[in-house]
Amino acid sequence: MAKIAFILLCHKDPDAIIKQAERLTAAGDLMAIHFDARAPKTDYDAIRAALDSNPSVTFAKKRIRCGWGEWSLVEATLNAVEAAEEAFPKATHFYMLSGDCMAIKSAEYTHSYLDAEDVDYIESFDFFESDWIKTGMKGDRLVYRHFFNERKYKRLFYAAYDLQKRLGLKREIPADLQIMIGSQWWCLRRSTIEAVLDFCRARPDIVRFFRTTWIPDETFFQTLVRHLVPEVELRPRTLTFLMFSDYGMPVTFYNDHYDLLLGQDFLFARKISPEARELKRRLGALYASRKLDFDISNEGLSLFQFLTGRGRVGRRFAPRFWEKEASLGRERELLIVTCKKWHVAKRLVDRVRQATNLPAVEYLFDEADTALPNLGGIQASLEKRTRHRRALMRMLFDYYDTDRLIICLDPASLELMQDFYSDRSKTKMLEVQCQFTDEYLIGHAHRVGLAGEHTPKEVMDRLLPTIRNDVIFESDRIRDADFPHLYRMRQTASVDENAAPLAQFLELPYDKAREIAAAHYLFAD
């Protein structure tokens, strides 16, 4: 009978990871865990303390700091695969999972399913001929080298990309490989895993090539497996059920999706909401059961497309999700940096981003040209962003695959602050108070349209006290709102005095916060 070694890539929620490992290994299977090196060490230590005594669990020997679209995801997978291959000689299949996947069939059904055919399950479609990539970069993912993460360092990513295009620095795709593409959620036989690992050792040139491709987790295993395994032994599909919305976001499953999930011709599903506790309980009990009879209707994707399509013809069963003002999520933390001098906040946030890798979005409700991912049009204008603020923020959390996100707001945005603080998510705010010279306030008046190039000096002189008082008033309103978790940095304070609130706001060690606050140019105009 099949014995599965699950390859688990995860980066958060140690309690859920522990339960997932215990649930799957209790049914006789095995697990190799890679826990993102970006995550807190305390979380990793908690997982190790709970699972080190479990002989059916092993850990990747080296933890990698993973980033979406980077080689690091493939490297982390290979580290976990190598650990599993070495630790579990009786494993017959290796199954890729994420922390928010759950079984939607019983263990007995899953093992019988894999025993039925001696094949590998992996999406593997021709990179250039298939329509697997719907929008965005295609061939350029491969023929140019990508050294920067597009989400973290967008400007550097596209600067390096454009420079290579201008200089004609295209590279050749390895001549003996047909590049394939597909989902990263595969299930491979032991013989295939051993062949892939041997190939990586024998062909470092191929590994080097994929290291600088963009989103290699969609091409690396898909290409190598197709190269190494006869086509008759491949099933070009994933056994993990997942759907994507019109906005390119994974659809999340909740408590009322239990029956729908069981009816799909898949063994696992992704993504299960962290808040869907009843669904998790029922699916956990299902995996431990001996149930073998499932009514497979496989209508999930078509049903989803039908229901969401009603809005396009003026008919729908419920309001669009952005009209519900849905919560950002109880487990999420929104970090707001507010400062009247936008360039100061941007510098601070950039320092924080470099020091912590926390995703951050600058003044998205104040500047129309703020760099934002394509979220299906909801981000297209300031009016849309503000009207659908919670939906926008939820999509950004999903886009960056994070539970902590930093945004910048102007101090005048009290309504937005109050709205975010009323959400079930945890909201914290850092107010950065600056000194304002007359020259700065005059420039501010020009930027916001209060004055023009030909405004007389006497008019400006009368206007300046009003502008200055307005800035003070905005800060007083924030103070009077009595927001919890409100911290302040001041231009007039010392580095040591500013490091303390910054450390509390970011939940960083004091020394790390002091390093961020110590930038000599932080408050410069």
Short mmCIF file of C-alpha atoms in Angstrom, two decimals, residues 22-481:
data_model
loop_
_atom_site.label_atom_id
_atom_site.label_comp_id
_atom_site.label_asym_id
_atom_site.label_seq_id
_atom_site.Cartn_x
_atom_site.Cartn_y
_atom_site.Cartn_z
CA GLU A 22 -0.12 14.83 13.93
CA ARG A 23 -3.28 14.23 11.92
CA LEU A 24 -1.51 12.98 8.79
CA THR A 25 1.12 10.87 10.55
CA ALA A 26 -1.52 9.29 12.81
CA ALA A 27 -2.91 7.65 9.66
CA GLY A 28 0.47 5.99 9.02
CA ASP A 29 2.01 8.57 6.72
CA LEU A 30 5.16 10.67 7.02
CA MET A 31 6.07 14.34 6.83
CA ALA A 32 9.10 16.53 6.07
CA ILE A 33 8.68 20.17 7.11
CA HIS A 34 10.33 23.29 5.82
CA PHE A 35 9.42 26.29 7.99
CA ASP A 36 10.31 29.61 6.36
CA ALA A 37 13.44 31.18 7.86
CA ARG A 38 11.67 34.55 7.73
CA ALA A 39 9.24 33.37 10.40
CA PRO A 40 9.94 33.92 14.11
CA LYS A 41 12.40 31.45 15.62
CA THR A 42 10.02 30.98 18.57
CA ASP A 43 7.41 29.55 16.20
CA TYR A 44 9.93 27.13 14.70
CA ASP A 45 11.12 26.10 18.16
CA ALA A 46 7.51 25.39 19.19
CA ILE A 47 7.04 23.12 16.15
CA ARG A 48 10.30 21.29 16.84
CA ALA A 49 9.45 20.85 20.53
CA ALA A 50 6.08 19.32 19.64
CA LEU A 51 7.18 17.08 16.76
CA ASP A 52 10.83 16.11 17.36
CA SER A 53 9.73 13.01 19.25
CA ASN A 54 7.50 11.89 16.36
CA PRO A 55 9.50 9.36 14.29
CA SER A 56 7.24 10.03 11.30
CA VAL A 57 8.27 13.69 11.10
CA THR A 58 11.57 15.12 9.88
CA PHE A 59 12.75 18.63 9.09
CA ALA A 60 14.71 20.22 6.25
CA LYS A 61 18.32 20.43 7.35
CA LYS A 62 18.55 24.04 6.21
CA ARG A 63 15.80 26.65 6.44
CA ILE A 64 15.53 29.13 3.57
CA ARG A 65 14.12 32.68 3.60
CA CYS A 66 11.42 32.24 0.99
CA GLY A 67 9.95 34.85 -1.33
CA TRP A 68 7.11 34.53 -3.81
CA GLY A 69 8.35 33.96 -7.35
CA GLU A 70 11.93 33.27 -6.22
CA TRP A 71 14.20 30.24 -6.55
CA SER A 72 14.09 30.12 -2.74
CA LEU A 73 10.75 28.26 -2.90
CA VAL A 74 12.26 25.54 -5.07
CA GLU A 75 15.35 25.38 -2.88
CA ALA A 76 13.21 24.99 0.23
CA THR A 77 11.23 22.24 -1.49
CA LEU A 78 14.42 20.41 -2.50
CA ASN A 79 15.75 20.65 1.07
CA ALA A 80 12.55 19.11 2.44
CA VAL A 81 12.49 16.45 -0.31
CA GLU A 82 16.09 15.45 0.42
CA ALA A 83 15.31 15.19 4.14
CA ALA A 84 12.27 12.99 3.43
CA GLU A 85 14.07 10.79 0.92
CA GLU A 86 16.84 10.13 3.42
CA ALA A 87 14.70 9.75 6.55
CA PHE A 88 11.86 7.66 5.11
CA PRO A 89 13.17 4.76 2.97
CA LYS A 90 9.71 3.15 2.98
CA ALA A 91 7.93 6.18 1.50
CA THR A 92 6.42 5.34 -1.89
CA HIS A 93 5.00 8.78 -2.76
CA PHE A 94 6.01 12.37 -2.03
CA TYR A 95 3.13 14.86 -1.86
CA MET A 96 3.59 18.66 -1.81
CA LEU A 97 1.43 20.56 0.69
CA SER A 98 1.19 24.05 2.13
CA GLY A 99 0.18 24.97 5.65
CA ASP A 100 -3.37 25.82 4.60
CA CYS A 101 -4.06 22.55 2.73
CA MET A 102 -6.30 19.85 4.19
CA ALA A 103 -7.35 16.39 3.08
CA ILE A 104 -10.85 16.16 1.56
CA LYS A 105 -10.86 12.36 1.44
CA SER A 106 -10.05 9.69 4.00
CA ALA A 107 -6.53 8.27 4.35
CA GLU A 108 -7.78 4.89 3.20
CA TYR A 109 -9.33 6.39 0.06
CA THR A 110 -6.14 8.42 -0.60
CA HIS A 111 -3.88 5.37 -0.35
CA SER A 112 -6.18 3.30 -2.57
CA TYR A 113 -6.27 6.11 -5.13
CA LEU A 114 -2.47 6.19 -5.36
CA ASP A 115 -2.23 2.39 -5.48
CA ALA A 116 -4.60 2.23 -8.44
CA GLU A 117 -2.01 3.49 -10.95
CA ASP A 118 1.79 3.50 -10.92
CA VAL A 119 2.07 7.11 -12.13
CA ASP A 120 3.14 10.63 -11.13
CA TYR A 121 0.60 13.41 -10.71
CA ILE A 122 1.97 16.78 -11.80
CA GLU A 123 0.65 19.51 -14.06
CA SER A 124 3.13 19.66 -16.94
CA PHE A 125 2.15 21.68 -20.01
CA ASP A 126 4.31 23.12 -22.75
CA PHE A 127 5.51 26.51 -21.54
CA PHE A 128 5.23 28.25 -24.91
CA GLU A 129 2.33 26.42 -26.57
CA SER A 130 -0.11 26.15 -23.69
CA ASP A 131 -2.28 28.97 -22.34
CA TRP A 132 -1.42 28.16 -18.71
CA ILE A 133 -0.04 31.71 -18.26
CA LYS A 134 -3.04 33.97 -18.80
CA THR A 135 -1.46 37.42 -18.45
CA GLY A 136 1.88 39.08 -17.80
CA MET A 137 5.44 38.00 -18.52
CA LYS A 138 5.89 34.70 -20.36
CA GLY A 139 9.02 33.89 -22.39
CA ASP A 140 10.94 36.66 -20.65
CA ARG A 141 10.64 34.67 -17.40
CA LEU A 142 13.24 32.35 -18.91
CA VAL A 143 15.43 34.18 -21.38
CA TYR A 144 16.38 36.99 -19.00
CA ARG A 145 17.96 36.63 -15.58
CA HIS A 146 15.88 37.75 -12.61
CA PHE A 147 17.91 38.60 -9.53
CA PHE A 148 15.34 40.61 -7.55
CA ASN A 149 11.94 39.79 -6.11
CA GLU A 150 9.26 41.63 -8.08
CA ARG A 151 7.04 42.07 -5.02
CA LYS A 152 9.75 43.29 -2.63
CA TYR A 153 11.95 45.25 -5.02
CA LYS A 154 9.71 46.18 -7.94
CA ARG A 155 11.89 49.01 -9.23
CA LEU A 156 15.08 46.93 -9.13
CA PHE A 157 13.30 43.96 -10.71
CA TYR A 158 12.12 45.96 -13.71
CA ALA A 159 15.28 48.07 -13.94
CA ALA A 160 17.42 44.91 -14.26
CA TYR A 161 14.91 43.40 -16.68
CA ASP A 162 14.77 46.54 -18.89
CA LEU A 163 18.57 46.89 -18.87
CA GLN A 164 19.01 43.34 -20.15
CA LYS A 165 16.44 43.97 -22.88
CA ARG A 166 18.16 47.17 -23.99
CA LEU A 167 21.57 45.48 -24.07
CA GLY A 168 20.25 42.37 -25.82
CA LEU A 169 21.37 40.05 -23.03
CA LYS A 170 19.03 37.19 -23.86
CA ARG A 171 20.26 33.74 -22.90
CA GLU A 172 19.66 30.36 -24.46
CA ILE A 173 17.24 27.90 -22.92
CA PRO A 174 18.98 24.53 -22.30
CA ALA A 175 18.79 22.74 -25.64
CA ASP A 176 18.00 19.31 -24.20
CA LEU A 177 14.99 20.46 -22.15
CA GLN A 178 11.43 21.16 -23.16
CA ILE A 179 10.30 23.77 -20.63
CA MET A 180 7.01 22.83 -19.00
CA ILE A 181 4.72 24.71 -16.63
CA GLY A 182 2.05 23.86 -14.08
CA SER A 183 0.93 23.96 -10.48
CA GLN A 184 3.55 23.44 -7.76
CA TRP A 185 1.24 21.03 -5.88
CA TRP A 186 2.37 17.64 -7.14
CA CYS A 187 2.49 14.02 -5.99
CA LEU A 188 5.51 12.04 -7.25
CA ARG A 189 6.66 8.44 -6.83
CA ARG A 190 9.87 7.64 -4.98
CA SER A 191 11.65 6.59 -8.18
CA THR A 192 10.83 9.96 -9.73
CA ILE A 193 12.05 11.90 -6.69
CA GLU A 194 15.33 9.95 -6.72
CA ALA A 195 15.74 10.63 -10.44
CA VAL A 196 15.15 14.38 -9.92
CA LEU A 197 17.70 14.57 -7.08
CA ASP A 198 20.27 12.61 -9.10
CA PHE A 199 19.67 14.90 -12.09
CA CYS A 200 20.24 18.00 -9.94
CA ARG A 201 23.59 16.62 -8.77
CA ALA A 202 24.64 15.65 -12.27
CA ARG A 203 23.47 18.83 -14.03
CA PRO A 204 24.38 21.92 -11.98
CA ASP A 205 24.08 23.94 -15.21
CA ILE A 206 20.33 23.27 -15.27
CA VAL A 207 19.97 24.25 -11.62
CA ARG A 208 21.87 27.48 -12.33
CA PHE A 209 19.54 28.24 -15.21
CA PHE A 210 16.40 27.89 -13.09
CA ARG A 211 17.93 29.86 -10.21
CA THR A 212 17.49 33.08 -12.14
CA THR A 213 14.19 32.34 -13.89
CA TRP A 214 11.07 34.05 -12.58
CA ILE A 215 8.55 31.88 -10.65
CA PRO A 216 10.56 28.65 -11.02
CA ASP A 217 8.24 26.73 -8.69
CA GLU A 218 5.87 26.58 -11.68
CA THR A 219 8.53 25.24 -14.09
CA PHE A 220 11.39 23.41 -12.32
CA PHE A 221 9.82 20.12 -11.22
CA GLN A 222 7.32 20.27 -14.08
CA THR A 223 10.18 20.36 -16.62
CA LEU A 224 12.48 17.82 -14.95
CA VAL A 225 9.75 15.25 -14.35
CA ARG A 226 8.61 15.44 -17.98
CA HIS A 227 12.29 15.05 -19.04
CA LEU A 228 12.94 12.06 -16.78
CA VAL A 229 9.67 10.08 -16.78
CA PRO A 230 7.96 8.40 -19.76
CA GLU A 231 4.76 10.18 -20.76
CA VAL A 232 2.65 7.06 -20.15
CA GLU A 233 3.62 7.26 -16.46
CA LEU A 234 2.46 10.86 -16.07
CA ARG A 235 -0.94 12.29 -15.26
CA PRO A 236 -0.79 16.05 -16.06
CA ARG A 237 -2.98 17.14 -13.17
CA THR A 238 -2.73 18.10 -9.54
CA LEU A 239 -4.46 16.13 -6.79
CA THR A 240 -4.96 19.34 -4.77
CA PHE A 241 -8.21 21.21 -5.44
CA LEU A 242 -7.75 24.97 -5.78
CA MET A 243 -9.59 27.75 -7.57
CA PHE A 244 -8.72 31.33 -8.43
CA SER A 245 -10.96 34.38 -8.47
CA ASP A 246 -11.22 36.90 -11.31
CA TYR A 247 -8.53 38.86 -9.48
CA GLY A 248 -5.98 36.03 -9.59
CA MET A 249 -6.39 35.30 -5.88
CA PRO A 250 -6.82 31.77 -4.49
CA VAL A 251 -10.40 31.13 -3.43
CA THR A 252 -10.63 30.46 0.31
CA PHE A 253 -12.91 27.74 1.70
CA TYR A 254 -15.06 28.14 4.80
CA ASN A 255 -17.29 26.03 7.06
CA ASP A 256 -20.17 25.78 4.57
CA HIS A 257 -17.95 24.32 1.82
CA TYR A 258 -17.62 20.86 3.41
CA ASP A 259 -20.01 19.00 1.07
CA LEU A 260 -18.71 20.82 -2.01
CA LEU A 261 -15.10 19.85 -1.20
CA LEU A 262 -15.92 16.17 -0.65
CA GLY A 263 -17.55 16.03 -4.08
CA GLN A 264 -14.41 17.08 -5.96
CA ASP A 265 -12.13 14.56 -7.69
CA PHE A 266 -9.13 15.57 -5.59
CA LEU A 267 -7.42 14.34 -2.43
CA PHE A 268 -6.58 17.68 -0.78
CA ALA A 269 -7.86 21.25 -1.01
CA ARG A 270 -6.22 24.66 -0.75
CA LYS A 271 -6.86 27.21 0.84
CA ILE A 272 -8.78 26.44 4.03
CA SER A 273 -9.52 29.59 6.02
CA PRO A 274 -7.76 29.79 9.42
CA GLU A 275 -11.14 30.84 10.82
CA ALA A 276 -13.00 27.79 9.42
CA ARG A 277 -12.55 25.80 12.63
CA GLU A 278 -15.61 23.60 12.11
CA LEU A 279 -14.51 22.74 8.56
CA LYS A 280 -11.05 21.82 9.84
CA ARG A 281 -12.54 19.66 12.57
CA ARG A 282 -14.78 17.77 10.13
CA LEU A 283 -12.03 17.28 7.53
CA GLY A 284 -9.64 16.08 10.22
CA ALA A 285 -12.16 13.50 11.39
CA LEU A 286 -12.78 12.48 7.78
CA TYR A 287 -9.09 11.70 7.11
CA ALA A 288 -8.98 9.44 10.16
CA SER A 289 -12.14 7.59 9.10
CA ARG A 290 -12.36 4.51 6.88
CA LYS A 291 -14.79 6.11 4.44
CA LEU A 292 -14.33 4.92 0.87
CA ASP A 293 -17.58 5.93 -0.83
CA PHE A 294 -17.56 9.49 -2.12
CA ASP A 295 -20.05 10.91 -4.60
CA ILE A 296 -17.74 12.66 -7.05
CA SER A 297 -19.60 15.41 -8.90
CA ASN A 298 -16.57 17.61 -9.59
CA GLU A 299 -18.75 20.68 -10.06
CA GLY A 300 -16.68 23.03 -7.91
CA LEU A 301 -15.07 25.15 -10.62
CA SER A 302 -18.12 25.41 -12.87
CA LEU A 303 -20.38 26.23 -9.90
CA PHE A 304 -18.01 28.95 -8.75
CA GLN A 305 -17.85 30.46 -12.23
CA PHE A 306 -21.66 30.35 -12.56
CA LEU A 307 -22.38 32.01 -9.22
CA THR A 308 -19.76 34.73 -9.53
CA GLY A 309 -20.83 35.37 -13.11
CA ARG A 310 -24.33 36.46 -12.09
CA GLY A 311 -23.09 39.92 -11.22
CA ARG A 312 -22.08 40.55 -14.84
CA VAL A 313 -25.64 40.21 -16.10
CA GLY A 314 -27.33 42.12 -13.30
CA ARG A 315 -28.33 39.01 -11.33
CA ARG A 316 -26.60 37.69 -8.24
CA PHE A 317 -27.42 35.68 -5.17
CA ALA A 318 -25.63 37.98 -2.74
CA PRO A 319 -23.77 41.29 -2.76
CA ARG A 320 -20.28 41.34 -4.21
CA PHE A 321 -17.74 40.71 -1.47
CA TRP A 322 -16.45 44.29 -1.52
CA GLU A 323 -19.96 45.59 -0.81
CA LYS A 324 -20.11 43.63 2.42
CA GLU A 325 -17.14 45.48 3.94
CA ALA A 326 -15.75 42.10 5.00
CA SER A 327 -13.26 41.88 7.83
CA LEU A 328 -9.56 41.83 7.08
CA GLY A 329 -9.32 38.68 9.21
CA ARG A 330 -9.06 38.15 12.93
CA GLU A 331 -5.52 36.76 12.70
CA ARG A 332 -4.14 39.65 10.69
CA GLU A 333 -2.26 42.73 11.85
CA LEU A 334 -2.41 46.06 10.05
CA LEU A 335 0.44 48.47 10.83
CA ILE A 336 -0.31 52.12 9.97
CA VAL A 337 2.43 54.72 9.66
CA THR A 338 0.99 58.25 9.59
CA CYS A 339 3.05 61.33 8.87
CA LYS A 340 2.30 64.68 7.23
CA LYS A 341 5.68 64.65 5.54
CA TRP A 342 5.13 61.78 3.16
CA HIS A 343 8.80 61.49 2.21
CA VAL A 344 9.71 60.91 5.87
CA ALA A 345 7.18 58.08 6.22
CA LYS A 346 8.37 56.54 2.96
CA ARG A 347 11.99 56.59 4.11
CA LEU A 348 11.05 55.02 7.43
CA VAL A 349 8.93 52.33 5.79
CA ASP A 350 11.70 51.57 3.31
CA ARG A 351 14.13 51.10 6.20
CA VAL A 352 11.63 48.82 7.94
CA ARG A 353 11.06 46.83 4.76
CA GLN A 354 14.78 46.23 4.31
CA ALA A 355 15.29 45.26 7.95
CA THR A 356 12.25 42.98 8.39
CA ASN A 357 10.97 41.98 4.91
CA LEU A 358 7.50 43.10 6.00
CA PRO A 359 5.46 44.05 2.92
CA ALA A 360 4.51 47.73 2.84
CA VAL A 361 2.35 49.97 0.65
CA GLU A 362 2.86 53.72 0.72
CA TYR A 363 -0.02 56.26 0.85
CA LEU A 364 -2.32 54.08 -1.24
CA PHE A 365 -5.36 56.20 -0.27
CA ASP A 366 -3.60 59.50 -0.95
CA GLU A 367 -1.46 59.06 -4.07
CA ALA A 368 -3.07 57.81 -7.26
CA ASP A 369 0.26 56.55 -8.66
CA THR A 370 1.18 54.44 -5.63
CA ALA A 371 2.73 51.17 -6.85
CA LEU A 372 0.05 48.50 -6.44
CA PRO A 373 -0.40 45.02 -7.94
CA ASN A 374 -3.18 44.47 -10.45
CA LEU A 375 -6.15 43.45 -8.31
CA GLY A 376 -8.74 43.34 -11.04
CA GLY A 377 -9.48 47.06 -11.17
CA ILE A 378 -10.35 47.72 -7.54
CA GLN A 379 -7.00 49.51 -7.20
CA ALA A 380 -7.51 51.65 -10.31
CA SER A 381 -8.48 54.94 -8.65
CA LEU A 382 -8.34 56.63 -5.25
CA GLU A 383 -12.13 56.71 -5.22
CA LYS A 384 -12.39 52.93 -5.69
CA ARG A 385 -9.66 52.21 -3.16
CA THR A 386 -11.33 54.33 -0.50
CA ARG A 387 -14.86 53.08 -1.20
CA HIS A 388 -13.78 49.43 -1.08
CA ARG A 389 -11.04 49.92 1.49
CA ARG A 390 -11.45 46.69 3.46
CA ALA A 391 -11.77 44.55 0.36
CA LEU A 392 -8.65 46.20 -1.06
CA MET A 393 -6.70 45.59 2.13
CA ARG A 394 -7.83 41.96 2.33
CA MET A 395 -6.70 41.40 -1.25
CA LEU A 396 -3.32 42.97 -0.47
CA PHE A 397 -2.87 40.64 2.51
CA ASP A 398 -3.65 37.71 0.19
CA TYR A 399 -1.43 39.04 -2.61
CA TYR A 400 1.59 39.33 -0.32
CA ASP A 401 0.65 36.07 1.44
CA THR A 402 1.18 37.67 4.83
CA ASP A 403 -0.59 38.27 8.13
CA ARG A 404 1.27 41.56 8.79
CA LEU A 405 1.15 44.51 6.41
CA ILE A 406 2.33 48.13 6.69
CA ILE A 407 0.53 51.03 5.01
CA CYS A 408 1.06 54.79 5.11
CA LEU A 409 -1.82 57.20 5.75
CA ASP A 410 -1.97 60.97 5.85
CA PRO A 411 -2.87 62.27 9.35
CA ALA A 412 -6.02 63.80 7.82
CA SER A 413 -7.37 60.30 7.10
CA LEU A 414 -9.07 59.93 10.48
CA GLU A 415 -12.12 58.18 9.01
CA LEU A 416 -9.93 55.48 7.44
CA MET A 417 -8.06 55.01 10.72
CA GLN A 418 -11.31 54.66 12.67
CA ASP A 419 -12.65 52.17 10.13
CA PHE A 420 -9.55 49.98 10.28
CA TYR A 421 -9.46 50.13 14.08
CA SER A 422 -13.08 48.93 14.17
CA ASP A 423 -12.17 45.79 12.23
CA ARG A 424 -11.67 42.40 13.90
CA SER A 425 -8.03 42.44 12.82
CA LYS A 426 -5.40 43.93 15.10
CA THR A 427 -4.50 47.49 14.12
CA LYS A 428 -1.49 49.47 15.38
CA MET A 429 -0.40 52.96 14.43
CA LEU A 430 2.86 54.87 14.51
CA GLU A 431 2.53 58.67 14.27
CA VAL A 432 5.71 60.37 13.07
CA GLN A 433 5.64 63.99 14.21
CA CYS A 434 7.84 66.41 12.25
CA GLN A 435 8.93 70.04 12.49
CA PHE A 436 7.52 72.31 9.78
CA THR A 437 9.47 75.31 8.49
CA ASP A 438 7.69 78.12 6.65
CA GLU A 439 9.42 77.01 3.44
CA TYR A 440 8.05 73.50 3.81
CA LEU A 441 4.52 74.75 4.50
CA ILE A 442 4.66 77.01 1.45
CA GLY A 443 5.69 74.04 -0.67
CA HIS A 444 2.87 72.02 0.89
CA ALA A 445 0.38 74.78 -0.01
CA HIS A 446 1.54 74.59 -3.63
CA ARG A 447 1.32 70.78 -3.71
CA VAL A 448 -2.27 70.66 -2.42
CA GLY A 449 -3.46 73.61 -4.51
CA LEU A 450 -3.89 76.15 -1.72
CA ALA A 451 -1.48 78.51 -3.44
CA GLY A 452 0.01 79.03 -6.86
CA GLU A 453 3.24 80.37 -8.29
CA HIS A 454 1.86 83.90 -8.37
CA THR A 455 0.21 83.98 -4.94
CA PRO A 456 1.23 87.35 -3.33
CA LYS A 457 3.58 87.18 -0.33
CA GLU A 458 1.09 88.94 1.96
CA VAL A 459 -1.54 86.31 1.15
CA MET A 460 0.98 83.55 1.88
CA ASP A 461 1.89 85.20 5.16
CA ARG A 462 -1.76 85.13 6.23
CA LEU A 463 -2.16 81.55 5.01
CA LEU A 464 0.82 80.03 6.80
CA PRO A 465 -0.58 80.17 10.37
CA THR A 466 -3.78 78.52 9.16
CA ILE A 467 -1.87 75.67 7.48
CA ARG A 468 0.33 75.20 10.54
CA ASN A 469 -2.68 75.10 12.85
CA ASP A 470 -4.39 72.63 10.55
CA VAL A 471 -1.41 70.25 10.80
CA ILE A 472 -1.50 70.53 14.61
CA PHE A 473 -5.26 69.98 14.59
CA GLU A 474 -4.91 66.73 12.63
CA SER A 475 -2.43 65.41 15.20
CA ASP A 476 -4.74 66.47 18.05
CA ARG A 477 -7.66 64.61 16.45
CA ILE A 478 -5.59 61.43 16.33
CA ARG A 479 -4.70 61.91 20.00
CA ASP A 480 -8.34 62.60 20.95
CA ALA A 481 -9.54 59.47 19.13
#
